[in-house]
Amino acid sequence: MLKILTSPEAENDLDEIWWYIAQDNPDSADKLLDEIEETSRKLARFINMGRSRDELHPGLKSFPVGMYLIFYMPICGGIEIVRVLHGMMDIDSFF
């Protein structure tokens, strides 16, 4: 079974994303988090799908889901999701 770990920061990111979107549309918030979860499973299977983000942190990768980016690190048997950030944010400031 593939391993998907989620950092506390990424858990907080996902909570904030859900709450922000759910204020206007809870169904859309649920759908986006489902898409992020499904994409995370694909990334755990195909670790090299993401773009290398060594400029932010050695070994870091990112992959888009809608307007958001999943930042993850390959680990033995899967991935660790490090952050989930909106693409318009100042990404450098989080790493």
Short mmCIF file of C-alpha atoms in Angstrom, two decimals:
data_model
loop_
_atom_site.label_atom_id
_atom_site.label_comp_id
_atom_site.label_asym_id
_atom_site.label_seq_id
_atom_site.Cartn_x
_atom_site.Cartn_y
_atom_site.Cartn_z
CA MET A 1 0.00 0.00 0.00
CA LEU A 2 1.26 3.46 -0.88
CA LYS A 3 2.06 5.83 1.95
CA ILE A 4 0.75 9.40 1.94
CA LEU A 5 1.83 11.50 4.91
CA THR A 6 0.55 15.03 5.44
CA SER A 7 2.54 17.61 7.39
CA PRO A 8 0.75 19.67 10.05
CA GLU A 9 1.24 22.74 7.82
CA ALA A 10 -0.44 21.00 4.89
CA GLU A 11 -3.32 19.87 7.14
CA ASN A 12 -3.77 23.50 8.17
CA ASP A 13 -3.60 24.62 4.52
CA LEU A 14 -6.35 22.14 3.58
CA ASP A 15 -8.54 23.27 6.49
CA GLU A 16 -8.13 26.92 5.50
CA ILE A 17 -8.83 26.17 1.83
CA TRP A 18 -12.00 24.27 2.73
CA TRP A 19 -13.29 26.98 5.10
CA TYR A 20 -12.59 29.78 2.61
CA ILE A 21 -14.44 28.08 -0.25
CA ALA A 22 -17.21 26.61 1.94
CA GLN A 23 -18.32 30.09 3.02
CA ASP A 24 -19.85 30.45 -0.45
CA ASN A 25 -20.19 26.85 -1.62
CA PRO A 26 -19.63 23.85 0.69
CA ASP A 27 -20.12 21.39 -2.18
CA SER A 28 -17.33 23.03 -4.18
CA ALA A 29 -15.07 22.94 -1.12
CA ASP A 30 -15.73 19.22 -0.71
CA LYS A 31 -15.12 18.59 -4.41
CA LEU A 32 -11.79 20.43 -4.38
CA LEU A 33 -10.53 18.50 -1.36
CA ASP A 34 -11.62 15.26 -3.04
CA GLU A 35 -9.62 16.27 -6.14
CA ILE A 36 -6.57 17.06 -4.01
CA GLU A 37 -6.88 13.68 -2.28
CA GLU A 38 -7.21 11.80 -5.59
CA THR A 39 -4.25 13.68 -7.07
CA SER A 40 -2.20 12.87 -3.97
CA ARG A 41 -2.88 9.16 -4.51
CA LYS A 42 -1.70 9.48 -8.12
CA LEU A 43 1.44 11.32 -7.01
CA ALA A 44 2.21 8.58 -4.49
CA ARG A 45 1.99 6.04 -7.34
CA PHE A 46 3.88 8.15 -9.88
CA ILE A 47 6.25 10.21 -7.76
CA ASN A 48 7.96 11.93 -10.69
CA MET A 49 4.72 13.39 -12.12
CA GLY A 50 5.39 16.64 -10.33
CA ARG A 51 7.68 19.49 -11.27
CA SER A 52 11.01 19.64 -9.45
CA ARG A 53 11.12 22.59 -7.03
CA ASP A 54 14.72 22.30 -5.87
CA GLU A 55 14.95 26.11 -5.90
CA LEU A 56 12.60 26.09 -2.89
CA HIS A 57 13.93 22.99 -1.10
CA PRO A 58 16.08 20.08 -2.27
CA GLY A 59 13.90 17.17 -3.42
CA LEU A 60 10.65 19.17 -3.28
CA LYS A 61 8.11 18.68 -6.09
CA SER A 62 4.83 20.40 -6.95
CA PHE A 63 1.74 19.48 -8.93
CA PRO A 64 -1.30 21.65 -9.75
CA VAL A 65 -4.91 20.96 -8.80
CA GLY A 66 -7.06 23.76 -10.15
CA MET A 67 -5.68 27.05 -8.78
CA TYR A 68 -3.74 25.24 -6.04
CA LEU A 69 -0.36 23.53 -5.89
CA ILE A 70 0.41 20.40 -3.92
CA PHE A 71 4.01 20.56 -2.65
CA TYR A 72 5.39 17.17 -1.74
CA MET A 73 8.53 15.20 -0.98
CA PRO A 74 9.11 11.63 -2.15
CA ILE A 75 9.55 9.25 0.80
CA CYS A 76 10.11 5.51 1.02
CA GLY A 77 6.88 3.94 -0.25
CA GLY A 78 5.05 7.14 -1.16
CA ILE A 79 5.01 10.90 -0.54
CA GLU A 80 4.76 13.48 2.20
CA ILE A 81 2.53 16.43 1.38
CA VAL A 82 4.39 19.45 2.71
CA ARG A 83 2.06 22.33 1.75
CA VAL A 84 -1.02 23.01 -0.38
CA LEU A 85 -0.97 26.63 -1.56
CA HIS A 86 -2.89 28.85 -3.96
CA GLY A 87 -0.85 29.46 -7.09
CA MET A 88 -1.13 33.26 -6.71
CA MET A 89 0.53 33.25 -3.28
CA ASP A 90 4.15 34.26 -2.71
CA ILE A 91 5.31 30.63 -2.72
CA ASP A 92 8.92 31.51 -1.84
CA SER A 93 7.81 32.95 1.50
CA PHE A 94 6.53 29.53 2.62
CA PHE A 95 9.86 27.76 2.08
#
